[in-house]
Every structure is written in C-alpha cells, then in structure tokens.
XYZ file of C-alpha atoms in Angstrom:
746
model
C 87.494 80.566 71.575
C 87.714 82.560 74.224
C 84.286 82.797 75.628
C 81.885 86.123 76.291
C 83.421 87.816 79.786
C 80.826 90.935 81.660
C 82.818 93.313 83.144
C 81.675 96.310 85.306
C 84.256 99.674 86.191
C 83.992 101.358 89.308
C 85.348 104.838 89.441
C 87.096 105.550 92.311
C 86.843 109.307 91.472
C 90.778 110.749 90.906
C 91.642 109.045 87.362
C 92.255 105.429 89.325
C 89.596 102.312 87.613
C 88.658 99.386 89.548
C 87.195 96.277 87.036
C 84.935 93.328 88.027
C 85.103 91.016 84.718
C 83.993 87.155 84.586
C 83.558 84.632 82.546
C 87.215 83.757 81.729
C 88.874 81.796 84.625
C 87.739 79.356 86.294
C 84.158 78.336 85.573
C 83.681 75.312 87.139
C 83.638 76.928 90.649
C 80.041 78.530 91.639
C 81.282 81.964 91.148
C 84.751 83.173 90.333
C 85.545 87.201 89.586
C 88.853 88.866 88.218
C 89.299 92.199 90.274
C 91.504 94.759 89.125
C 93.214 98.040 88.909
C 96.210 99.133 87.397
C 98.633 96.164 86.991
C 96.908 94.451 90.229
C 94.837 91.407 89.700
C 92.934 89.455 91.838
C 90.551 86.056 90.790
C 88.672 85.401 93.638
C 86.742 81.728 93.406
C 84.130 80.660 95.714
C 82.248 77.076 96.000
C 80.404 75.525 98.731
C 78.826 71.841 98.831
C 75.092 70.825 98.232
C 75.206 69.232 101.231
C 74.919 70.014 104.529
C 77.643 69.601 106.770
C 77.165 67.644 110.156
C 78.028 70.962 112.150
C 75.872 73.576 114.093
C 78.119 76.300 112.664
C 79.024 77.617 109.093
C 82.294 76.190 107.639
C 83.301 78.928 106.237
C 87.512 79.364 104.845
C 88.726 82.138 103.633
C 92.423 81.848 101.898
C 93.998 85.201 100.386
C 97.125 84.204 98.891
C 100.054 86.364 97.160
C 101.713 84.808 94.256
C 105.418 85.165 94.411
C 105.585 85.033 90.425
C 102.671 88.414 90.436
C 105.617 90.459 91.363
C 108.334 89.021 89.030
C 110.177 87.449 92.306
C 110.984 84.064 93.614
C 110.103 82.531 97.062
C 112.369 82.296 99.952
C 113.986 79.238 101.261
C 115.107 75.696 99.928
C 111.750 74.742 98.095
C 111.049 78.042 96.737
C 107.125 77.139 96.341
C 104.902 78.729 98.415
C 104.032 77.329 101.552
C 102.273 78.578 104.662
C 100.413 81.632 104.591
C 102.469 84.689 105.942
C 100.950 86.844 108.917
C 99.983 89.904 106.107
C 97.975 87.471 104.025
C 96.181 86.192 107.005
C 95.057 89.173 108.432
C 93.654 89.897 104.873
C 91.773 86.927 105.551
C 90.426 87.754 108.731
C 89.314 90.850 107.263
C 87.300 89.219 104.814
C 85.869 86.749 107.042
C 84.850 89.073 109.227
C 82.235 90.605 106.807
C 81.295 87.662 104.896
C 80.613 85.562 107.992
C 77.670 87.245 109.540
C 75.685 87.482 105.872
C 75.048 83.958 105.898
C 71.657 81.674 107.314
C 72.893 80.882 110.695
C 71.606 77.123 109.887
C 73.349 77.451 106.673
C 76.093 74.717 107.673
C 77.637 73.558 104.321
C 81.701 73.656 103.345
C 82.339 76.777 101.671
C 85.992 78.165 100.687
C 86.645 81.687 99.270
C 89.858 81.772 97.716
C 91.551 84.743 96.555
C 94.925 85.020 94.552
C 97.136 87.794 93.631
C 97.896 86.958 90.197
C 99.795 90.588 89.036
C 101.279 93.122 91.430
C 101.685 96.823 91.255
C 103.396 98.426 93.240
C 100.772 101.368 93.412
C 97.982 99.529 94.164
C 97.619 97.849 97.649
C 95.872 94.129 97.210
C 94.472 93.644 100.136
C 92.367 96.865 99.689
C 90.352 94.816 97.094
C 89.783 91.084 98.585
C 86.979 91.702 100.422
C 85.191 93.110 96.720
C 86.580 90.901 94.508
C 84.850 87.757 97.666
C 81.576 89.874 97.607
C 81.387 89.698 93.867
C 82.192 86.160 93.291
C 79.657 85.494 95.630
C 76.861 87.378 93.835
C 77.536 85.140 90.991
C 77.071 82.120 92.515
C 73.366 80.456 94.254
C 74.729 80.475 97.840
C 72.212 81.907 100.326
C 73.938 85.537 101.042
C 71.886 88.297 102.335
C 73.472 90.794 100.574
C 76.696 92.650 98.535
C 79.592 93.777 100.885
C 82.693 95.270 99.965
C 85.316 96.793 101.598
C 87.922 100.038 101.277
C 91.069 101.552 102.517
C 90.551 105.096 103.670
C 93.941 107.226 104.544
C 94.277 111.239 105.163
C 96.917 112.824 103.465
C 97.075 116.711 103.824
C 93.824 117.079 105.121
C 91.943 115.069 102.729
C 90.647 111.308 102.840
C 91.785 109.399 100.155
C 90.132 105.856 99.026
C 92.602 103.028 98.672
C 95.640 105.241 98.965
C 99.051 103.590 97.742
C 101.780 102.311 99.682
C 103.507 105.664 98.762
C 100.691 107.617 100.257
C 99.856 105.885 103.027
C 103.401 106.495 104.173
C 102.388 110.329 104.212
C 98.941 109.657 106.234
C 97.648 109.769 109.547
C 95.081 107.280 108.872
C 94.746 103.872 107.977
C 91.783 101.842 107.963
C 90.070 99.619 106.773
C 85.725 99.693 106.182
C 83.874 96.735 105.307
C 80.123 97.267 105.012
C 77.197 96.944 102.687
C 75.193 99.557 100.985
C 72.614 99.577 104.063
C 75.465 99.476 107.250
C 78.777 99.553 108.243
C 79.958 95.904 109.351
C 83.339 95.454 110.748
C 86.322 98.915 110.837
C 89.492 98.193 111.650
C 92.935 99.777 111.336
C 95.233 102.352 112.861
C 95.582 106.196 113.348
C 98.560 109.128 114.717
C 96.401 110.069 117.698
C 93.109 111.315 116.377
C 89.852 112.204 117.741
C 86.276 110.449 117.903
C 84.444 112.397 115.659
C 87.837 112.323 112.958
C 86.957 108.621 112.969
C 83.392 108.702 112.462
C 83.960 111.049 109.328
C 86.723 108.463 107.744
C 83.993 105.296 108.131
C 81.301 108.061 106.321
C 83.821 108.572 103.446
C 84.442 104.937 103.318
C 81.189 103.712 103.030
C 80.019 105.900 100.304
C 82.806 104.335 98.186
C 81.833 100.974 99.585
C 77.920 101.866 98.064
C 79.156 102.551 94.691
C 81.002 99.341 94.553
C 78.112 97.383 95.963
C 76.320 99.046 92.737
C 78.697 97.942 90.442
C 78.106 94.156 91.642
C 74.567 94.095 91.591
C 74.939 95.348 88.152
C 77.548 92.236 86.965
C 74.763 90.015 88.544
C 71.855 91.428 86.605
C 74.272 91.608 83.515
C 75.200 87.599 83.620
C 71.787 86.703 84.947
C 71.559 86.308 88.536
C 71.151 82.673 89.851
C 68.272 81.155 91.915
C 69.414 81.022 95.024
C 69.726 77.003 95.706
C 67.315 75.269 98.654
C 68.954 73.393 101.224
C 67.682 71.961 104.311
C 67.180 74.383 106.885
C 67.768 73.305 110.921
C 64.642 71.586 112.247
C 62.423 74.095 114.486
C 59.965 73.144 117.042
C 57.948 76.217 118.757
C 56.362 74.594 120.959
C 59.420 73.126 122.598
C 61.166 76.662 122.141
C 58.285 78.294 124.310
C 58.572 75.574 127.015
C 62.456 76.076 127.524
C 61.869 79.830 127.298
C 59.128 79.103 130.452
C 61.473 77.083 132.420
C 64.871 79.058 131.838
C 64.152 82.747 131.676
C 63.080 83.869 135.462
C 66.195 81.270 136.197
C 68.532 82.339 134.602
C 67.780 86.206 134.731
C 68.068 85.481 138.476
C 71.818 84.539 138.303
C 72.538 86.945 136.037
C 71.759 89.272 138.298
C 73.025 88.153 141.350
C 77.023 89.542 139.870
C 78.699 85.992 140.268
C 81.780 85.382 138.737
C 82.730 83.779 135.991
C 83.012 80.050 137.308
C 79.872 80.487 139.560
C 77.798 81.920 136.498
C 79.024 79.135 134.359
C 78.185 76.309 136.937
C 74.981 78.125 137.857
C 73.696 78.465 134.196
C 74.872 74.374 133.847
C 72.756 73.475 136.767
C 69.561 75.486 135.169
C 70.149 73.019 131.590
C 70.244 69.770 133.794
C 66.915 70.722 135.300
C 65.876 71.158 132.080
C 67.271 68.222 130.452
C 66.045 66.189 133.398
C 62.299 66.817 132.137
C 63.088 64.626 129.091
C 63.209 60.688 129.081
C 66.794 59.651 127.007
C 64.245 58.980 124.302
C 63.330 62.341 123.513
C 66.859 63.727 124.589
C 67.860 61.479 121.131
C 65.328 63.173 119.235
C 65.487 66.831 120.309
C 68.264 67.262 122.820
C 69.960 69.182 120.074
C 67.189 71.562 119.854
C 66.564 71.695 123.805
C 69.861 73.045 123.597
C 69.622 75.394 121.123
C 66.871 76.948 123.048
C 68.173 77.769 126.261
C 70.997 79.113 125.314
C 68.533 81.393 123.193
C 66.586 82.351 125.846
C 70.091 82.986 128.339
C 70.830 85.583 125.853
C 67.787 86.861 125.717
C 67.493 86.853 129.906
C 71.327 88.267 129.998
C 70.273 91.183 127.104
C 67.368 91.926 128.958
C 68.750 92.396 132.249
C 71.012 95.339 130.741
C 68.324 97.050 128.933
C 65.666 96.452 131.729
C 68.118 97.727 134.634
C 71.325 98.769 133.630
C 73.335 95.360 135.037
C 76.100 93.300 134.118
C 76.511 89.412 134.686
C 79.248 90.406 137.197
C 77.074 93.373 138.491
C 78.828 96.237 137.208
C 76.760 99.252 135.540
C 77.192 99.663 131.649
C 79.948 102.045 132.545
C 82.069 100.492 134.692
C 85.877 98.949 134.642
C 86.706 96.091 136.168
C 89.258 96.071 139.177
C 92.552 96.481 137.347
C 95.718 95.732 139.007
C 99.118 96.313 137.485
C 103.372 95.472 138.417
C 105.911 95.988 136.345
C 109.664 94.447 136.608
C 108.038 91.149 137.694
C 110.277 88.748 135.629
C 114.375 89.408 137.587
C 116.711 88.646 133.638
C 114.583 89.968 131.396
C 115.521 93.669 129.382
C 111.541 94.904 130.997
C 108.195 93.019 132.341
C 104.606 93.888 133.579
C 102.126 92.033 134.770
C 97.928 94.188 134.184
C 95.401 92.144 135.323
C 91.765 93.760 134.918
C 88.832 91.352 136.083
C 89.514 87.933 135.059
C 91.481 88.646 132.639
C 95.325 89.090 132.703
C 98.697 89.100 130.439
C 102.080 88.943 131.006
C 104.431 91.109 128.721
C 108.302 91.167 128.087
C 110.317 93.553 126.663
C 113.867 91.783 124.640
C 115.600 95.235 122.841
C 118.145 94.321 120.554
C 119.887 95.277 116.926
C 118.994 95.903 113.454
C 119.964 92.367 113.147
C 116.536 91.545 114.564
C 114.449 92.944 113.165
C 111.628 91.350 111.835
C 111.521 91.163 107.844
C 108.837 91.012 106.022
C 108.802 88.919 102.611
C 105.975 89.475 100.487
C 104.733 89.675 96.929
C 103.246 93.033 97.561
C 105.258 94.134 100.267
C 109.280 93.855 101.402
C 110.929 95.577 103.963
C 111.528 95.169 108.357
C 110.190 96.218 111.617
C 112.012 97.599 113.940
C 109.292 97.215 116.404
C 106.878 94.157 116.617
C 104.665 92.337 119.133
C 103.571 88.597 119.388
C 100.788 87.033 121.205
C 100.069 83.856 122.775
C 96.685 82.522 123.988
C 97.537 78.931 125.595
C 94.577 76.798 126.487
C 94.799 77.503 130.273
C 93.760 80.663 130.036
C 90.277 79.762 129.779
C 90.521 76.845 131.928
C 90.519 74.838 129.007
C 92.941 71.853 127.602
C 93.488 71.297 123.856
C 96.164 70.732 121.649
C 98.461 73.670 120.148
C 99.473 73.632 116.881
C 100.836 76.562 115.615
C 99.867 79.968 115.866
C 96.397 80.458 115.009
C 94.986 83.118 113.022
C 93.104 84.657 116.135
C 96.594 85.124 117.862
C 98.124 87.045 114.346
C 95.244 88.937 114.591
C 95.182 90.425 117.870
C 98.756 90.321 118.599
C 98.689 93.041 115.018
C 96.139 95.202 116.697
C 98.459 95.732 119.710
C 101.505 96.120 117.253
C 99.607 98.858 115.527
C 98.456 100.529 118.589
C 101.663 100.866 119.870
C 104.003 101.446 117.499
C 103.388 104.939 116.829
C 104.644 106.012 120.161
C 108.314 104.419 119.780
C 110.200 107.206 118.835
C 111.844 107.695 115.479
C 115.489 107.496 117.216
C 115.078 104.677 119.247
C 118.462 102.704 118.215
C 116.849 99.361 119.250
C 114.955 96.618 117.234
C 112.045 96.163 120.299
C 110.199 92.881 120.386
C 107.379 92.363 122.909
C 105.712 89.534 123.797
C 102.244 88.762 125.422
C 100.965 86.105 127.380
C 97.901 85.725 128.058
C 97.543 84.108 131.129
C 93.758 84.747 131.716
C 91.327 85.697 129.809
C 87.341 86.728 130.626
C 87.455 89.513 127.867
C 89.597 91.707 125.704
C 92.981 89.980 126.414
C 94.055 92.286 123.384
C 93.302 95.270 125.252
C 95.322 93.540 128.385
C 97.784 93.100 125.917
C 98.367 96.989 124.949
C 98.308 97.750 128.454
C 101.365 95.695 129.610
C 102.805 96.464 126.661
C 103.453 100.176 127.790
C 104.131 99.148 130.823
C 106.847 96.943 130.086
C 108.013 98.792 127.452
C 108.940 102.033 130.081
C 109.926 99.349 132.153
C 112.583 98.498 129.715
C 113.371 101.904 129.035
C 112.138 102.603 125.873
C 111.718 106.400 125.806
C 107.777 106.007 124.496
C 106.253 109.021 123.350
C 103.372 109.097 125.440
C 101.611 106.080 127.450
C 98.749 103.809 125.626
C 95.873 102.134 127.083
C 93.357 100.239 125.651
C 89.483 99.283 125.803
C 86.699 96.386 124.641
C 83.500 97.895 124.807
C 79.879 96.292 123.873
C 76.589 96.857 122.743
C 72.978 95.580 123.198
C 69.992 97.602 121.551
C 66.111 96.752 120.757
C 65.650 97.895 117.233
C 61.416 97.879 118.747
C 62.002 99.597 121.595
C 64.797 101.415 120.402
C 66.772 100.925 123.630
C 70.279 100.334 123.761
C 72.937 100.120 126.311
C 76.975 100.772 125.574
C 78.994 98.565 127.654
C 82.928 99.510 129.361
C 84.813 96.548 129.844
C 82.875 93.489 128.118
C 83.065 89.906 129.857
C 83.555 87.364 127.032
C 79.906 85.980 127.432
C 78.880 90.013 126.753
C 81.238 89.484 123.699
C 78.888 86.377 122.200
C 75.315 87.969 123.426
C 76.024 91.699 121.924
C 75.603 93.487 118.836
C 79.036 95.183 118.498
C 82.429 94.376 119.495
C 85.074 97.023 119.655
C 88.293 97.483 120.581
C 90.039 101.361 120.877
C 93.458 102.100 121.725
C 95.090 105.669 122.017
C 96.880 107.810 124.413
C 95.414 110.792 126.195
C 95.291 113.087 123.061
C 93.833 110.361 120.443
C 93.077 107.377 119.070
C 96.131 105.020 117.753
C 94.210 101.883 116.825
C 90.789 100.191 116.486
C 89.167 96.826 115.394
C 85.445 96.811 114.893
C 82.779 93.941 114.192
C 79.071 95.629 114.013
C 76.668 92.993 114.536
C 73.324 94.761 114.051
C 71.787 96.527 110.251
C 71.946 100.396 109.845
C 73.896 101.334 113.415
C 73.278 105.058 113.688
C 76.790 107.217 113.700
C 74.671 108.652 116.958
C 75.155 105.510 118.489
C 79.000 105.112 117.117
C 79.894 108.397 118.503
C 78.105 107.618 121.737
C 80.200 104.495 122.317
C 83.370 106.020 121.377
C 82.508 108.828 123.764
C 82.085 106.323 126.441
C 85.262 104.059 125.024
C 87.598 107.392 125.279
C 86.241 107.856 129.211
C 87.157 104.109 129.956
C 89.782 104.395 128.384
C 91.641 107.263 130.393
C 90.551 105.548 133.633
C 92.831 102.727 132.450
C 95.798 105.294 131.518
C 95.289 106.455 134.867
C 96.111 103.295 136.358
C 99.126 101.993 134.318
C 101.135 105.730 134.897
C 100.167 105.216 138.585
C 102.207 101.723 138.004
C 105.416 103.454 136.504
C 104.675 107.490 135.802
C 107.511 107.548 132.763
C 109.824 105.017 130.826
C 113.017 104.588 132.537
C 115.863 107.545 131.760
C 117.743 104.055 131.418
C 117.916 100.528 130.541
C 118.538 98.117 133.245
C 121.957 97.443 134.348
C 121.614 93.802 132.980
C 120.028 95.138 129.571
C 121.833 95.661 126.756
C 122.807 99.511 125.878
C 122.712 100.710 122.397
C 125.310 103.506 120.777
C 125.255 103.750 117.434
C 127.656 105.809 115.315
C 128.389 106.540 111.561
C 131.933 105.788 110.094
C 132.444 106.993 106.198
C 132.282 104.168 103.796
C 135.711 104.168 103.272
C 136.275 102.712 106.504
C 133.983 99.781 106.767
C 136.306 97.557 105.388
C 138.629 98.014 107.738
C 136.541 98.144 110.805
C 135.463 94.455 109.545
C 139.038 93.363 108.630
C 139.800 90.860 105.988
C 137.279 87.776 106.718
C 136.139 89.541 109.652
C 138.823 89.494 112.030
C 138.821 92.988 113.097
C 135.169 92.943 114.353
C 135.173 89.410 115.583
C 137.659 89.885 117.361
C 136.795 92.996 118.802
C 133.304 92.073 120.144
C 135.442 89.164 121.681
C 137.388 91.076 123.441
C 134.359 94.053 124.593
C 131.974 91.315 125.222
C 129.309 93.451 122.385
C 127.386 93.088 119.415
C 128.426 95.049 116.442
C 126.079 95.763 113.587
C 127.087 97.586 110.658
C 124.714 98.544 108.017
C 124.947 101.678 105.145
C 122.955 104.312 105.008
C 121.546 104.034 101.088
C 121.675 108.039 100.999
C 124.413 108.829 102.246
C 126.411 105.776 101.564
C 127.970 106.167 105.185
C 128.155 103.086 107.489
C 125.675 102.874 110.283
C 127.790 101.259 113.337
C 125.393 99.471 116.099
C 127.013 98.593 119.129
C 125.349 96.648 121.928
C 126.528 95.677 125.288
C 125.796 95.162 128.609
C 128.856 97.042 130.079
C 129.734 100.270 129.177
C 133.596 99.561 129.188
C 133.113 97.635 126.415
C 130.959 100.130 124.529
C 133.472 102.940 125.511
C 136.408 100.270 124.165
C 134.457 100.081 121.029
C 134.218 103.280 120.008
C 137.720 104.646 120.600
C 138.921 101.616 118.338
C 136.429 103.203 115.661
C 137.572 106.559 116.859
C 141.283 104.982 116.197
C 140.663 103.480 112.398
C 138.815 106.261 111.446
C 141.170 108.934 112.744
C 142.757 111.064 109.969
C 145.355 114.204 111.453
C 144.865 117.325 110.226
C 148.383 119.205 108.903
C 149.401 121.709 110.831
C 148.369 119.871 113.890
C 150.859 119.101 117.222
C 149.316 115.334 118.396
C 151.014 113.440 121.818
C 152.754 110.026 120.558
C 154.836 107.459 122.237
C 157.204 104.739 120.601
C 156.608 101.568 119.901
C 159.321 100.420 117.734
C 162.883 101.553 117.551
C 164.534 101.471 114.168
C 168.278 102.203 112.611
C 167.070 104.990 110.682
C 163.894 106.461 112.887
C 161.500 105.374 115.164
C 158.064 104.077 114.934
C 155.062 106.132 116.987
C 151.538 105.580 117.808
C 149.056 108.343 118.394
C 148.001 108.284 122.009
C 144.166 109.724 120.677
C 144.005 106.917 118.465
C 145.794 104.065 119.762
C 146.502 101.267 116.722
C 147.594 104.139 114.483
C 151.207 104.479 113.770
C 154.020 106.602 111.580
C 157.599 106.942 111.165
C 159.187 109.802 112.816
C 161.999 109.657 110.721
C 165.715 110.381 112.438
C 165.861 113.720 110.548
C 163.218 114.918 112.234
C 164.128 113.950 115.873
C 166.401 117.217 116.438
C 167.815 120.239 114.974
C 170.926 118.594 115.794
C 172.496 115.926 113.636
C 171.434 112.655 115.125
C 174.008 109.400 114.835
C 171.413 107.299 116.790
C 168.168 107.364 117.576
C 168.471 106.097 121.205
C 170.415 109.321 122.189
C 167.238 111.428 121.444
C 164.571 108.893 121.824
C 164.092 105.662 123.816
C 161.029 102.832 123.412
C 157.698 103.974 125.395
C 159.188 108.166 125.655
C 155.861 110.436 124.897
C 156.163 113.313 123.255
C 154.511 115.858 120.900
C 154.828 115.821 117.077
C 153.713 118.244 114.243
C 152.149 116.413 110.990
C 152.837 117.908 108.111
C 150.739 115.360 105.659
C 152.057 113.491 102.492
C 155.731 114.415 101.869
C 156.633 114.633 98.173
C 159.552 113.281 98.085
C 158.861 110.376 100.028
C 155.593 109.690 99.509
C 154.983 108.669 103.105
C 153.385 110.654 105.888
C 155.273 113.416 107.430
C 155.895 113.694 111.218
C 158.545 115.895 113.247
C 159.758 116.440 116.271
C 161.938 119.084 115.971
C 159.560 121.275 114.038
C 157.867 122.315 117.525
C 161.407 122.953 119.157
C 163.069 126.179 119.311
C 166.251 125.959 117.236
C 169.581 125.933 118.927
C 171.394 129.102 119.100
C 174.305 129.954 115.800
C 172.390 126.794 113.843
C 173.321 126.904 110.415
C 170.831 124.637 107.688
C 172.823 122.663 105.991
C 172.245 122.993 101.910
C 170.899 120.442 100.530
C 172.592 117.611 98.685
C 172.821 118.146 94.859
C 171.713 115.427 92.970
C 172.161 114.172 89.117
C 169.130 114.100 87.190
C 168.489 110.453 87.190
C 167.619 111.075 83.331
C 171.459 110.500 82.580
C 172.051 107.720 84.384
C 170.713 105.940 80.947
C 171.928 102.832 79.310
C 173.629 104.372 76.633
C 176.550 106.630 79.510
C 176.557 103.207 81.332
C 179.333 101.913 78.887
C 178.626 98.449 78.642
C 175.608 98.620 75.748
C 178.449 100.382 73.480
C 179.915 97.427 72.751
C 179.904 95.514 69.698
C 177.927 92.551 69.623
C 179.875 90.778 67.237
C 183.090 91.313 69.319
C 181.273 89.057 71.756
C 182.874 85.048 71.456
C 180.557 82.192 72.406
C 180.009 80.500 75.164
C 181.780 77.383 75.471
C 179.968 74.019 74.925
C 179.812 72.199 78.564
C 178.942 68.315 79.161
C-alpha cells in the first residue's frame, strides 16, 4: 500500500510550478523530499548522527549528484558508472553548503549529511536552482537544530524583465545569471555573472529573487506543519564558563587591541598574537589546562575578534594600518615566463597570483558532459592553491572544492570580455603563490593581463576586489572594508567579491553573515567596491594598456577558413593521409569541424610560422579550386603524352587537366613536342565539361589568332552506332544446326 504523502505547490507566477512532496520515498532518512518542476525531479535526504563528533566545527557534507539515467543517457568512460562529481556538481554543492552551514548552532558538532540527487531531467528546467529549496525542505521535516527555512533561486533578465529560475534557453538571452540564497528575513548568499550591469541593477535583481524565496520558505513551513513538526533534538552543548571568559577577556583585550593597532605584517601580527596567548596559557597549571585548555583557546579567539572589530568601528583602522577604503600596494608584471603564450604576475599586499595563457584549437575545448548539460567551453580557467602560499605543509589530494569554486568565479568574471570572433580556445591557469586575502580576485587581475599579453583581443580589461563588512547592531555602526585581509574575512560580517570593467559588474560572490542586512548598506558597499575596483583597474592598464596586436612570435597563429562540405573528404584524404602529410610538411595543426547550420567545413589552422599557415591555405585553395567556364588560366606542362599534355593550374597547384593535342594549335599537330615541352607556361581557356568526352576541356588555340587563310576542317562522318547491331555482323545469321560438334579430346 502506498503510504500517505504530503504536498505543497509553489506558483512561480508564469504558469510554472514547483511541488514539494514527502512521505513516499526514503523514509528512514531523518528528512526526505521530492522537489519537482515540469519533468525535473530532485530527491533530497538529510541525516545527522545523534552523537556529537569530537571536533570543534560542524562536520556538514552537502552532496549533489546528477544521475545519467535521469536524462536517458549512459555515463562516459569504461566502467559506465557515475564516479567522482563533475565541476558543475561541485559548484552546486558549494552554493547549498554556504547557505545551510551558518544556520546550524555553533556548538552543534554532529556528523550531518545532505544528499541531493537529480532523478529525472527536463531540458526546460535547470535543477541546480531548486537544490537549496530541496535541502531546506528536507531539514524542516527533520529534528535538526536549524534556525529557519531558506531557499535559493536563480534570477535572469530577458528583454529587460526579471525571470525567476529561467530555462537554459532563456538564460542564453539573459544579461544576468545570479543565484540568491536567503531566508524570509535575510539575504545570505549571492553568486553570479552579469553583462556589465550597475550596482543598482544588481540590487534590484537580488530584491526580485528574495520576494520569490519568501514564497518558497512559506511553502516549506506549511508542509512541515501538515506532516507534523518534530521536536528539536537535544544535544550536548559546548561547555561554557562565564567567569573564565571574563578573565581571559580582561587579560587579552588591551594587548590584542594594541597589536592590532600597530599595523604589522601577517607574520609579525601572528607572532605577536601567539605571544599574548602563550602568556595567558602560562598563568594556568598543566592540570588546569588539561581540563579547560580548549575553553581558554576559545575565549582568547573570541576576545581577539572583538578587539579587532572594535578597532575598526571605533578608529577606522585595520590590522595592517590601512583606513577602511585603502587598497594595499600593487605591483604587476607581464611577459614574465619566456616560453608561454601569455603570462603575468599580480601582487597586492601579501597576495600574489601568477597567470598563464595557452592558445589552442577547438580540439582543446573543455568538454562538459553532465546529465543536465552537454557542451564545450572554448574559454576556461583553472585555479591552483598550493599549501606553500599560506606558509603551510600539507598533503595535496586532488583539486579541492574551494579551488573549483574560486576558479569558476574568476572564469565567469572574464569570459564575457573574450570576443565572439576569437579563433582560439583559451585556457588560463592561475597559480596562487602567496595568499592573505582574496586570491580569486588576484586571479581575475592576473588573468586579464595574461590574456592581453597573449594577444587575445579582450573587449575591455577586468579587475576584481574583495570587500568586507563589520557592523554592530546595538550601536548602528558599520564599516565597509576595501580589499580585505584573510583575518578580516574570518572576523567580518560579510565577504563579497565583485569584478567588472570600467562600465559595470561582470561577476560577484557574496556571503552575508548577519541577519537583516539593509539594502542601503549593500548599495554603499557595492559603490565603495566600484571605487576600489577602478583603482586596481588603473594599475593593470598602467602595466599593459591594450592587448598586443598579435600573438607572440613563438605562440601559435590561428587562421580559420570555410570550405564547402563536398571538399572535406578531399582535404582529409583516404585514411587521413592528405591532412596528416600536410600537417607534417607545414608544421601546423589542422582541425576540421562541420557547421551544424550551413554544413560547411570550418577549417582551423594553428601554427607558429606564417609560411606553414600560408602553405596550408594554398593547399586548401588548390583542393577547392573550381575554374569558371570562359575564363583564361595560366598553366604549366607537367606531363607529355602522345595525345596531348597534362597541365597544372599555377594558381591551384595539384589541379591537373588534359590539354588535348587538337587544342594545342590551329594547325594540325602531329607531335605534341612540336608545340609545347615539359615545364612550358602559357595560358589556356576553360570550356567546362565536354559533352562528347564528358571530361574537362581546355584549349590553348582558342586564345591564339587564327592563321591567315585557315579553313575549318569538316567534321568526320560517323555511322550511327545503332546500325552496328548483332544482326548486321553476319555471324549470328548462321543456323545453329549447321554447327559441328567439337571433337572429344583425351
């Protein structure tokens, strides 16, 4: 018997709906829902252990996977099984995690797992836009200690109108692609890319999405009420000692405040804070530290955070001595690496990124193979964050989710400025060599300069800046911090990164840690970010004002041409013989793709030498050469025959045609060599296909003057071939009975 189910429906306002259902699937999970829009279905389950883990953080895992069966497809690869998550799945996991994590109690340390699975796909529905809704709805049905319902929504703008959760087709026409995560009261997360929009337009898009999220949160609450809201589980809270907290505060606050005000470097400041903590620990016995050592460390960290925040709110000063709007010193360099196609170094304070650009053909495009999306990227960026960049030694176990997320943000920031007619596949790799605040924005700046150094004709240069916020709800004070340090990222109330050109925003990533952040503060922060972004942009253009006019001498040049579909096979040759020999002879790479619309062949020629590229183009011209009837062409004799000469079109080497002996001259020609010889160059007229021989006909004599007194020979009489039937040959009139049998042979 099918169990009882509960369902809530959310109206998106344009005929589309999202339903949330529970009660049918995965009932042993602590909470489970099926979220559906159109034919797209997500199954989300949540489980959290009842025993607290022996850690001082929330061990939360958000997992998002797309099943290939959902789209009626098989996984690629040998094993035909879903394996490690794709970058697209990792990015969705991060979007959900960043909204959920702050809403669990700080002292809740139970192992918690959120699993979201795409079980059925719809081409008109983008499933990642519903992942946050599914996760929150499942948690609302559990007994987890969780603050309030949240949801996420994508917002686009098509023809000037905002759209909630647009389809991929609508998104292709949109100038905004933003994902917003929020509760009914507060916006908590923003991430997306834009086509150079203003700060005010960005704020309006966030407001529009927030209104839709409020409706989705209300639906979750109704569903939980219908099912029966569970009692929040009890868990063992962290131990607290108010007297100890006050003692640590009194011992540390003034000393920390003084160090913070000193404006020292990261290492000096870290060493000074470490000494203060050691002095405090020294006041306790070993027995006491065994019992309360973890509390001492916790209360010291809390005091340190309070002192640093107070310094900024009270005096407008920051840990490194800057004012709130100051940008750290910047120095830049291009063409740093001698053998790469493009490179740059961007250093801002204690953050440094080295970016490289590699230019290639469409064969090097990044293939995207997900159940919800197939395609390729001809511009992509990879971001590496090795442990030495923060002075640490730790194992490297593949690419982290953080590296995927930061690289994606930088890629979205830059990709809109790559021209549509760029013939190359462009890959940027950012190596973070030092990090103390926003290496992703350093990557954007380094990537801009590296592309310009490589000769990629960017529409406009792009810069990025990381901003912070420190606020005090009781006093109403707040301070927006430009170009934040790593420490300011951890102790602040908002971390947001904004990238853009001089004319508008191209990408953003925002995590808001305080409730009820006003849109007024948000707009002020965005305006301050714009000022900082333009300051950094000026430093970039001082280093390299515009893209190089051409790629470097040792970098590959790319030429693209089109040929009729009929000639693709001739260019490739049997078994690829022609194209392989051509690549070897010219030291080039040749890639042929078929235009899906016109069915023409798109030929990409990549080579470091112009001579090689020109040779390939000449070969293509030769293969695709088609003489016009009535035109005169210069030819060269390449072979002598008894009945004529084989000549080659000089403008299309390799294209040969027979010049018959009767077309050499007006006079009767007995020997071909009486008129022409090997290597002779002369003009001929092209007559097209001869109706009698059904072969191409060219003539030398047609462009020569007729000799004086020349008389055209009368055409030779020909008997009708039909008169030469078997009945007229005589032999078939014999009587078969007159035949004599063949003699037997031994």
